[in-house]
Short mmCIF file of C-alpha atoms in Angstrom, two decimals:
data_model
loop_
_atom_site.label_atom_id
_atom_site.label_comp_id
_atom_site.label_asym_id
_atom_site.label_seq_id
_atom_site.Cartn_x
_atom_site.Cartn_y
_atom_site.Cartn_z
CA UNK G 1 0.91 28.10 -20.54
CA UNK G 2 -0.88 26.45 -17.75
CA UNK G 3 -4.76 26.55 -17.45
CA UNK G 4 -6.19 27.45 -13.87
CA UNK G 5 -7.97 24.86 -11.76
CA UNK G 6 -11.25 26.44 -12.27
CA UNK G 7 -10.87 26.49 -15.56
CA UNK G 8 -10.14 22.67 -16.87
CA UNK G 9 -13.28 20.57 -18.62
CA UNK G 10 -14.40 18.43 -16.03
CA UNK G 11 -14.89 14.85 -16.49
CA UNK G 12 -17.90 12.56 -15.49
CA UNK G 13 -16.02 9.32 -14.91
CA UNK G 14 -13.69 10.73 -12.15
CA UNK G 15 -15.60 9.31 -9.23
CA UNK G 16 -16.47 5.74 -10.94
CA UNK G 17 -12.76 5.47 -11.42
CA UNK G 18 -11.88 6.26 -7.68
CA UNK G 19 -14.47 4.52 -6.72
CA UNK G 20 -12.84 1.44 -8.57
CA UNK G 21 -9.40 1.77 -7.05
CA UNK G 22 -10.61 2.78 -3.18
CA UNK G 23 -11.81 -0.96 -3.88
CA UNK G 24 -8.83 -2.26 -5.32
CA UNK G 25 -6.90 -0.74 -2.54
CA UNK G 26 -8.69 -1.93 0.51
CA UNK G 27 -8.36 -5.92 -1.45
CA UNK G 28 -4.45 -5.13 -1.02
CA UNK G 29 -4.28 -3.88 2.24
CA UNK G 30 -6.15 -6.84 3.60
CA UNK G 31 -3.59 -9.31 2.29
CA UNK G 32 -0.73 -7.24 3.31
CA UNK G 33 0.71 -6.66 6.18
CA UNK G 34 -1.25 -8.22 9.68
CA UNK G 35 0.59 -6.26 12.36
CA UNK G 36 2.52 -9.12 13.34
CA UNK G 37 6.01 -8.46 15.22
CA UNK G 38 9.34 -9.01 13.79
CA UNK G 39 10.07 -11.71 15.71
CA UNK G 40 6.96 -13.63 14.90
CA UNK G 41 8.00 -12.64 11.18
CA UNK G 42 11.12 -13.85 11.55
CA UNK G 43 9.74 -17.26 13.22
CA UNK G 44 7.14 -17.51 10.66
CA UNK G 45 10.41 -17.49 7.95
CA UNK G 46 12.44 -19.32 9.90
CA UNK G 47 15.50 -17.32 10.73
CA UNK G 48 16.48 -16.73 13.87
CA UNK G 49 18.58 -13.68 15.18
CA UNK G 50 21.97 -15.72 14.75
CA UNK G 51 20.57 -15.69 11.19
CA UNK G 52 20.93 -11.96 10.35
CA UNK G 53 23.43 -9.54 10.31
CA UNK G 54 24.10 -6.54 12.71
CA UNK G 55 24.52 -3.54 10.67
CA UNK G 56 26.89 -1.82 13.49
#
């Protein structure tokens, strides 16, 4: 049997721990992606379009 919402102890270290990964999360986003276009991707890699296959 399930136990409402309402009804479930709380805990007290909820918001420390999201707290801890929103942190954690905005350190991986900044060294992810930086909305560069595919070509300059593919540049920066060094392939050129002769270099990949056309899925048709």
């Amino acid at each position: 049997m399930t136990v409402p919402e309402e009804n479930r102890p709380k805990t007290t270290t909820t918001d420390d721990t999201l707290a801890a990964q929103n942190e954690g999360a905005a350190e991986e986003q900044d060294a992810g992606a930086t909305g560069r276009t595919l070509r300059e991707a593919m540049e920066e890699a060094g392939l050129s379009p002769d270099d990949v296959r056309d899925g048709t």
